[in-house]
Amino acid sequence: MTYDFDLLVIGAGSGGVRCARIAAGHGARVAVVEARHWGGTCVNLGCVPKKLMVQATEYGEWAEDSRGFGWDMARGTHDWERFIGRKDHEIERLNAIYVRLLEDAGVRLFTGHARFEDAHTLLIGPGPLAPHAEPRRVTAARIVIATGGKPVVQPHIEGQELGIVSDDAFHLKARPDRITIVGSGYIGVEFAGIFAGLGAQATMLYRQKLPLRGFDMDMRQALDEAMGERGIVRHAGALLHRIERDRSALKLTLTDGRELASDMVFFAVGRQPNAAGLGLDNTRVRVTDSGRVITHAGAVTDEPNIFAIGDVTNHQNLTPVAIAEGHILADRLFSGSVREWCFDTVPKAVFFSPPLASVGLTEDEAAAKGPADIYCARFRSMRHVLSGRNRHTTLKLVVDGTSQVVLGAHMLGEEAPEIMQGLAIAVTAGLRKSDFDRTVGIHPSSAEEFVTLRTRTRVAGATGASSHSGVQEVPA
Ligand code: FAD
């Protein structure tokens, strides 16, 4: 049987684009189908526009902080429409770069919505990018599902249709004066920071006691304080019951009967893999009840010539992970040598101001495995001693109590993601606390604290539990 292509990739997002480009570089005949936007979620409705929005918030604070350094700058007002226009212009530029990258690699591009007719045939029909496309059939020896995910609204809430999700937040015509964010995962936290930083009153509602479930407890605590310092109102342990229109505003009723007024409700309660509508019933590919595509070693699905990578598999939903999975798959299918990545120490960042970043195990995860030495520090950075802003940096090392290998590093503070990328190499390499100790610091910096933490704060896990008995305060 001859096919139109050696490899057909559904979805030109982080994973799909990398997979297609690398496969084409290995000499395969490759095509990509994209329904909505070149570059996928990260470029259009995720990491990139989100980070630009976070950066937009920083200028207001810097203007305020500059007074402590002798400047006489006023915070002024922010022009939402002008900023969104500039942001959209940049995203269009990136879209064009993605198309060029694929074309230059020799990848054939199809616009439209792809659907399986059988394990080797896709029907490409109209989609948002090509609403009037004539349906066409394309065949391939191997097909990769790289269709990502989409945001969901919280089910069982009356009036849920009055809320928005992250996709909408990037294209609002105007900034709401009051916004209520439901959910405290990283997207909820980041957008609370964005709206608060651009002048809105931001309120958060979440089920947990502290935001950012899954992150280290000391970092969650420090983030909670930082959110308070930014004026974000947090309702922990609160559940939304109903949203009603109340003249030009919204009335929110919580399950405990409390009522709140807001101009906008933003659901940041999770994402759903994009597997429905792909015609998977026409193949042997299986999905879980929650809708993620089931894969086995080598990213292969239950259909031997169909593979799945990135968010549609709901493993670690991050752009660098999708990229790595796409790269590894293309290498494995079309070349003799496969580039290796370590997925146990994927660093993560939450782009709040100040940002939070971490790599490796949390204190609780380490304590569950055995005794862990915990080193923590909290201090006010040089900048904020002068700016007068009540902002602290918190950092932490989690060290295996027996081998002294550094299992985790965590930080909330300015430039934490930039610092953590470097520390991730040390944690991935399995370096010991003594390697950190013999490393000379860069002075004056916040990062140097990671190599000067001498006094153990506590031992966790010796009795199977962590005490979280606090963070050592370092004088400014
Ligand atoms: P995607 O990038 O989602 O690409 C999938 C593509 O498939 C889409 O373009 C879609 O249109 C297309 N598609 C879907 N179905 C079909 C079909 N049937 N036919 C044709 N095309 C189809 N990650 C980070 O690492 N750092 C961050 O700071 C970060 N911030 C984020 C902020 C937000 C608000 C969101 C929503 C996500 C963020 N992420 C971040 C996550 C990151 O965007 C995703 O992990 C990443 O984009 C996943 O890549 P992917 O290739 O799996 O899918």
Short mmCIF file of C-alpha atoms and ligand atoms in Angstrom, two decimals:
data_model
loop_
_atom_site.label_atom_id
_atom_site.label_comp_id
_atom_site.label_asym_id
_atom_site.label_seq_id
_atom_site.Cartn_x
_atom_site.Cartn_y
_atom_site.Cartn_z
CA MET A 1 0.00 0.00 0.00
CA THR A 2 1.37 3.44 -0.85
CA TYR A 3 0.35 6.47 1.15
CA ASP A 4 0.39 10.20 0.40
CA PHE A 5 2.78 10.78 3.32
CA ASP A 6 5.12 8.86 5.63
CA LEU A 7 3.86 10.92 8.57
CA LEU A 8 0.75 13.02 9.07
CA VAL A 9 0.53 15.16 12.21
CA ILE A 10 -2.82 16.45 13.47
CA GLY A 11 -2.27 19.76 15.25
CA ALA A 12 0.42 22.41 14.67
CA GLY A 13 1.02 23.14 18.36
CA SER A 14 4.19 22.75 20.40
CA GLY A 15 4.41 18.97 20.02
CA GLY A 16 3.10 18.62 16.46
CA VAL A 17 5.34 21.28 14.95
CA ARG A 18 8.49 19.82 16.54
CA CYS A 19 7.58 16.27 15.52
CA ALA A 20 6.86 17.30 11.92
CA ARG A 21 10.02 19.39 11.54
CA ILE A 22 12.34 16.76 12.97
CA ALA A 23 10.74 13.96 10.94
CA ALA A 24 11.06 16.02 7.75
CA GLY A 25 14.70 16.71 8.66
CA HIS A 26 15.25 12.94 8.79
CA GLY A 27 13.98 12.71 5.20
CA ALA A 28 10.37 11.62 5.82
CA ARG A 29 7.51 12.94 3.65
CA VAL A 30 5.52 14.85 6.28
CA ALA A 31 2.26 16.84 6.42
CA VAL A 32 0.58 18.78 9.26
CA VAL A 33 -3.13 19.60 9.56
CA GLU A 34 -4.15 22.59 11.68
CA ALA A 35 -7.73 23.64 12.35
CA ARG A 36 -7.38 26.88 14.29
CA HIS A 37 -4.00 28.57 14.73
CA TRP A 38 -0.40 27.86 13.72
CA GLY A 39 1.75 27.35 16.81
CA GLY A 40 -1.14 25.97 18.90
CA THR A 41 -2.10 26.92 22.43
CA CYS A 42 1.29 28.09 23.67
CA VAL A 43 1.72 30.71 20.98
CA ASN A 44 -1.88 31.83 20.61
CA LEU A 45 -3.75 31.26 23.87
CA GLY A 46 -1.15 30.16 26.41
CA CYS A 47 2.45 30.73 27.47
CA VAL A 48 3.41 33.53 25.08
CA PRO A 49 0.45 35.98 25.31
CA LYS A 50 0.16 35.16 29.02
CA LYS A 51 3.77 36.12 29.68
CA LEU A 52 3.36 39.33 27.68
CA MET A 53 0.39 40.15 29.90
CA VAL A 54 2.42 39.43 33.04
CA GLN A 55 5.17 41.68 31.72
CA ALA A 56 2.57 44.40 31.10
CA THR A 57 1.70 44.36 34.81
CA GLU A 58 5.30 44.85 35.92
CA TYR A 59 5.73 48.37 34.56
CA GLY A 60 3.12 49.83 36.92
CA GLU A 61 4.92 48.41 39.96
CA TRP A 62 8.32 49.46 38.70
CA ALA A 63 7.07 53.02 38.32
CA GLU A 64 5.87 52.94 41.94
CA ASP A 65 9.07 51.30 43.20
CA SER A 66 11.30 53.76 41.39
CA ARG A 67 10.48 56.46 43.94
CA GLY A 68 12.64 54.66 46.49
CA PHE A 69 15.54 54.99 44.05
CA GLY A 70 15.11 58.72 43.61
CA TRP A 71 12.93 58.77 40.51
CA ASP A 72 9.75 60.74 40.32
CA MET A 73 7.62 58.53 38.06
CA ALA A 74 3.87 58.20 38.32
CA ARG A 75 2.15 54.88 37.76
CA GLY A 76 -0.24 56.47 35.25
CA THR A 77 -3.03 54.57 33.54
CA HIS A 78 -2.91 51.45 31.41
CA ASP A 79 -4.44 51.39 27.91
CA TRP A 80 -5.84 47.85 27.61
CA GLU A 81 -6.92 48.20 23.99
CA ARG A 82 -3.50 49.46 22.86
CA PHE A 83 -1.72 46.68 24.73
CA ILE A 84 -4.01 43.93 23.36
CA GLY A 85 -3.44 45.29 19.85
CA ARG A 86 0.36 45.15 20.34
CA LYS A 87 0.10 41.65 21.81
CA ASP A 88 -2.05 40.43 18.88
CA HIS A 89 0.43 41.89 16.41
CA GLU A 90 3.24 39.91 18.03
CA ILE A 91 1.17 36.70 17.97
CA GLU A 92 0.47 37.18 14.24
CA ARG A 93 4.23 37.57 13.68
CA LEU A 94 4.84 34.31 15.54
CA ASN A 95 2.08 32.52 13.56
CA ALA A 96 3.88 33.45 10.36
CA ILE A 97 7.20 32.22 11.77
CA TYR A 98 5.66 28.82 12.57
CA VAL A 99 4.30 28.49 9.03
CA ARG A 100 7.70 29.43 7.61
CA LEU A 101 9.55 27.00 9.89
CA LEU A 102 7.37 24.14 8.71
CA GLU A 103 7.51 25.10 5.04
CA ASP A 104 11.29 25.57 5.15
CA ALA A 105 11.59 22.08 6.62
CA GLY A 106 9.65 20.74 3.61
CA VAL A 107 6.47 19.94 5.55
CA ARG A 108 3.19 20.12 3.59
CA LEU A 109 0.53 22.22 5.39
CA PHE A 110 -3.21 21.59 5.38
CA THR A 111 -5.70 23.90 7.04
CA GLY A 112 -8.92 22.40 8.36
CA HIS A 113 -10.34 20.05 10.92
CA ALA A 114 -9.00 16.48 10.67
CA ARG A 115 -11.04 13.38 11.39
CA PHE A 116 -10.06 9.71 11.08
CA GLU A 117 -11.90 7.67 8.45
CA ASP A 118 -9.67 4.70 9.18
CA ALA A 119 -6.25 4.12 10.74
CA HIS A 120 -4.44 5.54 7.71
CA THR A 121 -6.94 8.05 6.31
CA LEU A 122 -7.91 11.52 7.50
CA LEU A 123 -10.81 13.53 6.17
CA ILE A 124 -9.86 17.21 6.35
CA GLY A 125 -12.93 19.44 6.49
CA PRO A 126 -13.71 23.07 7.31
CA GLY A 127 -12.29 24.51 10.53
CA PRO A 128 -11.89 28.00 12.04
CA LEU A 129 -8.80 28.71 9.89
CA ALA A 130 -10.50 27.53 6.68
CA PRO A 131 -14.29 27.77 7.18
CA HIS A 132 -15.09 27.04 3.52
CA ALA A 133 -12.46 24.39 2.80
CA GLU A 134 -13.56 21.64 0.42
CA PRO A 135 -13.27 18.31 2.29
CA ARG A 136 -10.30 16.22 1.17
CA ARG A 137 -8.85 12.85 2.03
CA VAL A 138 -5.19 12.37 2.91
CA THR A 139 -3.46 9.10 3.74
CA ALA A 140 -0.31 8.36 5.69
CA ALA A 141 1.68 5.37 6.89
CA ARG A 142 1.80 6.85 10.40
CA ILE A 143 -0.38 9.47 12.06
CA VAL A 144 0.38 11.53 15.18
CA ILE A 145 -2.41 12.98 17.30
CA ALA A 146 -1.06 16.26 18.73
CA THR A 147 -4.36 18.04 19.21
CA GLY A 148 -3.73 19.52 22.67
CA GLY A 149 -6.56 20.51 25.00
CA LYS A 150 -9.10 23.20 25.72
CA PRO A 151 -10.32 25.00 28.86
CA VAL A 152 -13.49 23.81 30.57
CA VAL A 153 -16.06 25.61 32.68
CA GLN A 154 -17.05 24.21 36.04
CA PRO A 155 -20.02 21.88 35.62
CA HIS A 156 -23.18 22.04 37.74
CA ILE A 157 -23.10 25.79 38.25
CA GLU A 158 -26.24 27.71 37.41
CA GLY A 159 -25.44 30.50 34.98
CA GLN A 160 -22.07 29.00 34.01
CA GLU A 161 -22.57 30.37 30.47
CA LEU A 162 -22.03 33.87 31.94
CA GLY A 163 -18.39 33.00 32.74
CA ILE A 164 -15.31 33.15 30.53
CA VAL A 165 -12.31 30.80 30.20
CA SER A 166 -8.63 31.49 29.46
CA ASP A 167 -9.19 31.45 25.67
CA ASP A 168 -11.55 34.45 26.08
CA ALA A 169 -9.32 36.34 28.51
CA PHE A 170 -6.78 37.06 25.77
CA HIS A 171 -9.29 38.93 23.61
CA LEU A 172 -11.42 40.98 26.00
CA LYS A 173 -12.43 44.33 24.51
CA ALA A 174 -11.86 46.05 27.87
CA ARG A 175 -10.44 45.17 31.25
CA PRO A 176 -13.19 44.39 33.77
CA ASP A 177 -13.14 46.51 36.94
CA ARG A 178 -13.88 43.49 39.11
CA ILE A 179 -13.06 39.91 38.13
CA THR A 180 -13.67 36.71 40.08
CA ILE A 181 -11.45 33.78 39.21
CA VAL A 182 -12.70 30.31 40.04
CA GLY A 183 -9.86 27.82 40.63
CA SER A 184 -6.34 28.24 41.98
CA GLY A 185 -4.16 26.23 39.62
CA TYR A 186 -1.35 28.06 37.87
CA ILE A 187 -3.59 29.60 35.21
CA GLY A 188 -5.96 31.03 37.84
CA VAL A 189 -3.07 32.42 39.91
CA GLU A 190 -1.37 33.95 36.89
CA PHE A 191 -4.52 35.66 35.63
CA ALA A 192 -5.37 36.94 39.11
CA GLY A 193 -1.94 38.60 39.05
CA ILE A 194 -2.48 39.91 35.52
CA PHE A 195 -5.86 41.51 36.19
CA ALA A 196 -4.81 42.87 39.60
CA GLY A 197 -1.60 44.24 38.11
CA LEU A 198 -3.50 46.04 35.36
CA GLY A 199 -5.85 47.71 37.82
CA ALA A 200 -8.80 45.35 38.38
CA GLN A 201 -10.05 44.18 41.74
CA ALA A 202 -9.27 40.45 41.51
CA THR A 203 -11.02 37.90 43.72
CA MET A 204 -10.29 34.19 43.79
CA LEU A 205 -12.55 31.34 44.84
CA TYR A 206 -11.06 27.92 45.40
CA ARG A 207 -11.76 24.67 47.14
CA GLN A 208 -8.31 24.22 48.76
CA LYS A 209 -6.93 25.99 51.84
CA LEU A 210 -4.07 27.40 49.79
CA PRO A 211 -3.63 28.06 46.05
CA LEU A 212 -1.55 25.84 43.73
CA ARG A 213 -2.34 22.32 44.82
CA GLY A 214 0.60 20.00 44.09
CA PHE A 215 3.32 22.60 44.74
CA ASP A 216 5.51 22.68 47.87
CA MET A 217 3.55 23.80 50.94
CA ASP A 218 6.02 26.52 51.96
CA MET A 219 5.81 27.95 48.45
CA ARG A 220 2.00 27.82 48.50
CA GLN A 221 2.05 29.67 51.80
CA ALA A 222 4.51 32.26 50.50
CA LEU A 223 2.45 32.70 47.32
CA ASP A 224 -0.70 33.19 49.37
CA GLU A 225 1.01 36.01 51.26
CA ALA A 226 2.31 37.51 48.02
CA MET A 227 -1.22 37.46 46.60
CA GLY A 228 -2.44 39.31 49.66
CA GLU A 229 0.33 41.87 49.20
CA ARG A 230 -0.92 42.40 45.62
CA GLY A 231 -4.43 43.10 46.94
CA ILE A 232 -5.99 39.90 45.58
CA VAL A 233 -8.94 38.79 47.68
CA ARG A 234 -8.84 35.03 48.30
CA HIS A 235 -11.84 32.97 49.40
CA ALA A 236 -10.28 29.62 50.35
CA GLY A 237 -12.57 26.62 50.74
CA ALA A 238 -15.27 28.44 48.76
CA LEU A 239 -17.43 26.86 46.10
CA LEU A 240 -19.48 28.75 43.54
CA HIS A 241 -23.13 27.77 43.29
CA ARG A 242 -24.80 30.26 40.93
CA ILE A 243 -24.06 33.21 38.65
CA GLU A 244 -26.85 35.65 37.80
CA ARG A 245 -26.94 38.81 35.78
CA ASP A 246 -27.62 41.80 38.02
CA ARG A 247 -28.11 44.85 35.78
CA SER A 248 -24.66 45.49 34.22
CA ALA A 249 -22.84 43.30 36.78
CA LEU A 250 -22.97 39.69 37.96
CA LYS A 251 -24.22 38.33 41.27
CA LEU A 252 -22.36 35.26 42.51
CA THR A 253 -23.81 32.98 45.15
CA LEU A 254 -21.49 30.57 46.97
CA THR A 255 -22.62 27.19 48.26
CA ASP A 256 -22.51 28.55 51.84
CA GLY A 257 -24.98 31.28 50.85
CA ARG A 258 -22.52 34.17 50.69
CA GLU A 259 -23.06 36.60 47.80
CA LEU A 260 -20.42 38.50 45.84
CA ALA A 261 -20.70 41.13 43.12
CA SER A 262 -18.39 41.02 40.12
CA ASP A 263 -18.19 42.22 36.52
CA MET A 264 -16.72 39.01 35.17
CA VAL A 265 -16.31 35.39 36.22
CA PHE A 266 -13.29 33.51 34.89
CA PHE A 267 -13.28 29.71 35.16
CA ALA A 268 -9.72 28.42 35.60
CA VAL A 269 -10.78 24.96 36.67
CA GLY A 270 -8.88 22.74 34.27
CA ARG A 271 -8.49 21.61 30.69
CA GLN A 272 -9.95 18.82 28.61
CA PRO A 273 -7.90 16.89 26.01
CA ASN A 274 -9.01 17.52 22.39
CA ALA A 275 -9.92 13.94 21.47
CA ALA A 276 -13.67 14.24 20.81
CA GLY A 277 -14.57 14.86 17.17
CA LEU A 278 -11.44 13.13 15.88
CA GLY A 279 -13.36 10.08 14.67
CA LEU A 280 -11.35 7.79 16.95
CA ASP A 281 -14.23 5.29 16.78
CA ASN A 282 -13.00 4.53 13.26
CA THR A 283 -9.68 3.34 14.73
CA ARG A 284 -8.57 1.19 17.65
CA VAL A 285 -7.27 4.24 19.57
CA ARG A 286 -8.73 4.26 23.10
CA VAL A 287 -9.45 7.22 25.37
CA THR A 288 -10.00 7.28 29.14
CA ASP A 289 -13.27 8.38 30.74
CA SER A 290 -11.74 11.81 31.22
CA GLY A 291 -11.07 11.96 27.48
CA ARG A 292 -7.28 11.62 27.25
CA VAL A 293 -5.77 9.43 24.56
CA ILE A 294 -4.21 6.29 26.04
CA THR A 295 -0.60 5.72 24.98
CA HIS A 296 2.01 3.08 25.71
CA ALA A 297 5.83 3.16 25.64
CA GLY A 298 6.98 5.02 22.55
CA ALA A 299 3.83 7.24 22.49
CA VAL A 300 2.01 4.55 20.52
CA THR A 301 -1.75 4.17 20.95
CA ASP A 302 -3.68 0.91 20.72
CA GLU A 303 -3.52 1.33 16.93
CA PRO A 304 0.11 0.46 16.03
CA ASN A 305 0.54 3.17 13.37
CA ILE A 306 -1.12 5.96 15.40
CA PHE A 307 0.78 7.92 18.06
CA ALA A 308 -0.20 10.66 20.52
CA ILE A 309 1.93 13.37 22.14
CA GLY A 310 1.47 16.48 24.28
CA ASP A 311 -1.59 17.66 26.17
CA VAL A 312 -3.98 15.25 24.44
CA THR A 313 -2.33 12.52 26.52
CA ASN A 314 -2.61 14.66 29.70
CA HIS A 315 0.77 13.65 31.16
CA GLN A 316 2.64 16.82 32.09
CA ASN A 317 0.84 19.59 30.24
CA LEU A 318 3.70 21.91 29.46
CA THR A 319 5.10 23.15 26.17
CA PRO A 320 8.68 21.85 26.65
CA VAL A 321 7.27 18.40 27.46
CA ALA A 322 5.12 18.34 24.30
CA ILE A 323 8.14 19.51 22.28
CA ALA A 324 10.37 16.81 23.79
CA GLU A 325 7.76 14.11 23.14
CA GLY A 326 7.40 15.22 19.51
CA HIS A 327 11.17 15.28 19.02
CA ILE A 328 11.72 11.86 20.56
CA LEU A 329 8.92 10.32 18.48
CA ALA A 330 10.25 11.73 15.19
CA ASP A 331 13.78 10.53 16.04
CA ARG A 332 12.52 7.09 16.96
CA LEU A 333 10.42 6.66 13.81
CA PHE A 334 12.84 8.08 11.26
CA SER A 335 16.39 8.06 12.64
CA GLY A 336 18.80 5.72 14.38
CA SER A 337 19.62 7.99 17.31
CA VAL A 338 17.05 9.28 19.79
CA ARG A 339 17.68 12.43 21.84
CA GLU A 340 17.15 11.78 25.54
CA TRP A 341 15.16 13.90 27.98
CA CYS A 342 14.52 13.44 31.72
CA PHE A 343 10.81 13.75 32.49
CA ASP A 344 11.27 13.18 36.27
CA THR A 345 12.74 16.62 36.84
CA VAL A 346 10.65 18.86 34.62
CA PRO A 347 10.96 22.38 36.07
CA LYS A 348 7.77 24.41 36.45
CA ALA A 349 7.06 28.10 36.81
CA VAL A 350 4.06 30.15 37.82
CA PHE A 351 4.34 33.60 36.30
CA PHE A 352 2.91 35.61 39.17
CA SER A 353 4.73 38.76 40.36
CA PRO A 354 6.88 37.63 42.08
CA PRO A 355 7.04 34.34 40.16
CA LEU A 356 7.30 30.90 41.66
CA ALA A 357 9.44 28.14 40.18
CA SER A 358 10.39 24.66 41.22
CA VAL A 359 12.08 21.48 40.15
CA GLY A 360 12.00 17.99 41.59
CA LEU A 361 10.31 16.80 44.75
CA THR A 362 8.32 18.86 47.22
CA GLU A 363 9.03 18.42 50.93
CA ASP A 364 5.97 16.20 51.33
CA GLU A 365 6.89 14.02 48.34
CA ALA A 366 10.43 13.56 49.66
CA ALA A 367 9.20 12.92 53.21
CA ALA A 368 6.93 10.16 51.92
CA LYS A 369 10.01 8.34 50.60
CA GLY A 370 12.23 8.73 53.68
CA PRO A 371 14.07 11.28 55.81
CA ALA A 372 14.79 14.53 54.01
CA ASP A 373 16.90 17.49 55.12
CA ILE A 374 15.07 20.74 54.50
CA TYR A 375 16.87 24.04 54.01
CA CYS A 376 14.73 27.18 53.75
CA ALA A 377 15.34 30.90 53.69
CA ARG A 378 13.11 33.93 53.45
CA PHE A 379 14.41 37.44 52.96
CA ARG A 380 13.63 40.82 51.51
CA SER A 381 15.72 41.39 48.40
CA MET A 382 17.96 44.46 48.11
CA ARG A 383 15.57 46.03 45.62
CA HIS A 384 12.65 46.00 48.01
CA VAL A 385 14.58 47.31 50.98
CA LEU A 386 14.81 50.53 48.98
CA SER A 387 11.51 50.32 47.09
CA GLY A 388 9.73 49.88 50.41
CA ARG A 389 7.50 47.19 48.90
CA ASN A 390 6.62 44.50 51.42
CA ARG A 391 7.77 41.68 49.14
CA HIS A 392 9.80 38.66 50.20
CA THR A 393 11.78 35.97 48.48
CA THR A 394 11.41 32.41 49.77
CA LEU A 395 13.64 29.58 48.69
CA LYS A 396 14.09 26.00 49.67
CA LEU A 397 16.19 22.90 49.04
CA VAL A 398 14.90 19.39 49.68
CA VAL A 399 17.80 16.98 50.24
CA ASP A 400 17.76 13.20 50.62
CA GLY A 401 18.65 12.61 54.28
CA THR A 402 20.81 9.59 53.47
CA SER A 403 22.50 10.17 50.11
CA GLN A 404 22.50 13.99 50.43
CA VAL A 405 21.34 14.22 46.79
CA VAL A 406 19.33 17.42 46.19
CA LEU A 407 15.86 16.13 45.32
CA GLY A 408 14.06 19.43 44.91
CA ALA A 409 14.58 23.18 44.65
CA HIS A 410 11.82 25.76 45.06
CA MET A 411 11.70 29.53 44.96
CA LEU A 412 9.20 32.34 45.09
CA GLY A 413 10.91 35.57 44.18
CA GLU A 414 11.99 37.78 41.34
CA GLU A 415 13.57 35.91 38.41
CA ALA A 416 12.73 32.53 40.00
CA PRO A 417 12.05 30.86 36.58
CA GLU A 418 15.39 32.08 35.19
CA ILE A 419 17.21 30.82 38.28
CA MET A 420 15.35 27.50 38.40
CA GLN A 421 16.26 26.62 34.81
CA GLY A 422 19.90 26.49 35.90
CA LEU A 423 19.17 24.64 39.12
CA ALA A 424 17.14 22.09 37.14
CA ILE A 425 20.38 20.96 35.49
CA ALA A 426 21.93 20.34 38.94
CA VAL A 427 18.86 18.43 40.17
CA THR A 428 18.62 16.43 36.92
CA ALA A 429 22.32 15.58 37.23
CA GLY A 430 21.66 14.24 40.75
CA LEU A 431 24.14 16.58 42.45
CA ARG A 432 24.59 16.50 46.23
CA LYS A 433 24.18 19.26 48.78
CA SER A 434 28.00 19.31 49.08
CA ASP A 435 28.16 20.22 45.34
CA PHE A 436 25.89 23.18 46.03
CA ASP A 437 28.02 24.09 49.07
CA ARG A 438 31.30 24.10 47.11
CA THR A 439 29.82 26.30 44.39
CA VAL A 440 30.80 29.95 44.75
CA GLY A 441 27.88 32.39 44.75
CA ILE A 442 27.23 35.41 42.56
CA HIS A 443 27.05 38.45 44.77
CA PRO A 444 24.86 40.36 45.25
CA SER A 445 22.03 38.16 43.99
CA SER A 446 19.06 36.29 45.43
CA ALA A 447 20.21 33.11 43.72
CA GLU A 448 23.40 32.97 45.79
CA GLU A 449 21.26 31.88 48.74
CA PHE A 450 20.95 28.47 47.05
CA VAL A 451 24.69 27.91 47.57
CA THR A 452 24.94 29.50 51.02
CA LEU A 453 22.18 27.58 52.85
CA ARG A 454 24.31 26.12 55.65
CA THR A 455 21.90 25.51 58.52
CA ARG A 456 19.35 22.74 58.12
CA THR A 457 15.88 24.10 58.91
CA ARG A 458 14.39 20.73 59.82
CA VAL A 459 14.33 17.04 59.03
CA ALA A 460 11.18 15.88 57.26
CA GLY A 461 9.92 12.35 56.95
CA ALA A 462 11.96 10.85 59.79
CA THR A 463 8.66 9.89 61.35
CA GLY A 464 6.91 9.70 58.00
CA ALA A 465 5.60 13.24 58.09
CA SER A 466 6.71 16.78 57.50
CA SER A 467 6.23 19.46 60.12
CA HIS A 468 6.46 22.52 57.87
CA SER A 469 7.65 24.30 60.95
CA GLY A 470 8.54 27.46 59.15
CA VAL A 471 11.11 29.18 57.05
CA GLN A 472 14.33 30.68 58.36
CA GLU A 473 14.30 34.49 58.08
CA VAL A 474 17.53 35.98 56.71
CA PRO A 475 18.10 39.61 57.71
CA ALA A 476 17.92 42.04 54.79
P1 FAD B 1 -1.45 22.53 21.47
O1 FAD B 1 -0.36 23.52 21.55
O2 FAD B 1 -2.70 22.82 22.18
O3 FAD B 1 -1.75 22.34 19.92
C1 FAD B 1 -2.79 21.52 19.46
C2 FAD B 1 -3.22 22.04 18.10
O4 FAD B 1 -4.08 21.06 17.50
C3 FAD B 1 -4.04 23.32 18.19
O5 FAD B 1 -3.44 24.32 17.38
C4 FAD B 1 -5.42 22.92 17.69
O6 FAD B 1 -6.07 23.95 16.96
C5 FAD B 1 -5.09 21.74 16.79
N1 FAD B 1 -6.20 20.79 16.61
C6 FAD B 1 -7.01 20.27 17.57
N2 FAD B 1 -7.88 19.39 17.02
C7 FAD B 1 -7.63 19.38 15.69
C8 FAD B 1 -8.20 18.67 14.60
N3 FAD B 1 -9.17 17.77 14.77
N4 FAD B 1 -7.72 18.91 13.34
C9 FAD B 1 -6.70 19.80 13.16
N5 FAD B 1 -6.13 20.48 14.16
C10 FAD B 1 -6.57 20.27 15.42
N6 FAD B 1 3.06 25.67 29.20
C11 FAD B 1 4.31 26.02 29.57
O7 FAD B 1 5.23 25.23 29.40
N7 FAD B 1 4.56 27.24 30.13
C12 FAD B 1 3.58 28.16 30.34
O8 FAD B 1 3.84 29.25 30.85
C13 FAD B 1 2.26 27.82 29.94
N8 FAD B 1 1.25 28.70 30.10
C14 FAD B 1 0.00 28.38 29.69
C15 FAD B 1 -1.01 29.31 29.86
C16 FAD B 1 -2.29 29.02 29.46
C17 FAD B 1 -3.40 30.04 29.65
C18 FAD B 1 -2.57 27.75 28.85
C19 FAD B 1 -3.96 27.42 28.39
C20 FAD B 1 -1.57 26.82 28.67
C21 FAD B 1 -0.27 27.13 29.09
N9 FAD B 1 0.77 26.21 28.95
C22 FAD B 1 2.03 26.54 29.36
C23 FAD B 1 0.53 24.85 28.43
C24 FAD B 1 0.96 24.73 26.97
O9 FAD B 1 0.33 25.74 26.21
C25 FAD B 1 0.60 23.36 26.44
O10 FAD B 1 1.15 22.37 27.29
C26 FAD B 1 1.12 23.12 25.03
O11 FAD B 1 0.64 24.09 24.14
C27 FAD B 1 0.70 21.72 24.55
O12 FAD B 1 1.14 21.52 23.24
P2 FAD B 1 0.41 20.45 22.30
O13 FAD B 1 1.26 20.35 21.08
O14 FAD B 1 0.11 19.23 23.05
O15 FAD B 1 -1.01 21.09 21.94
#
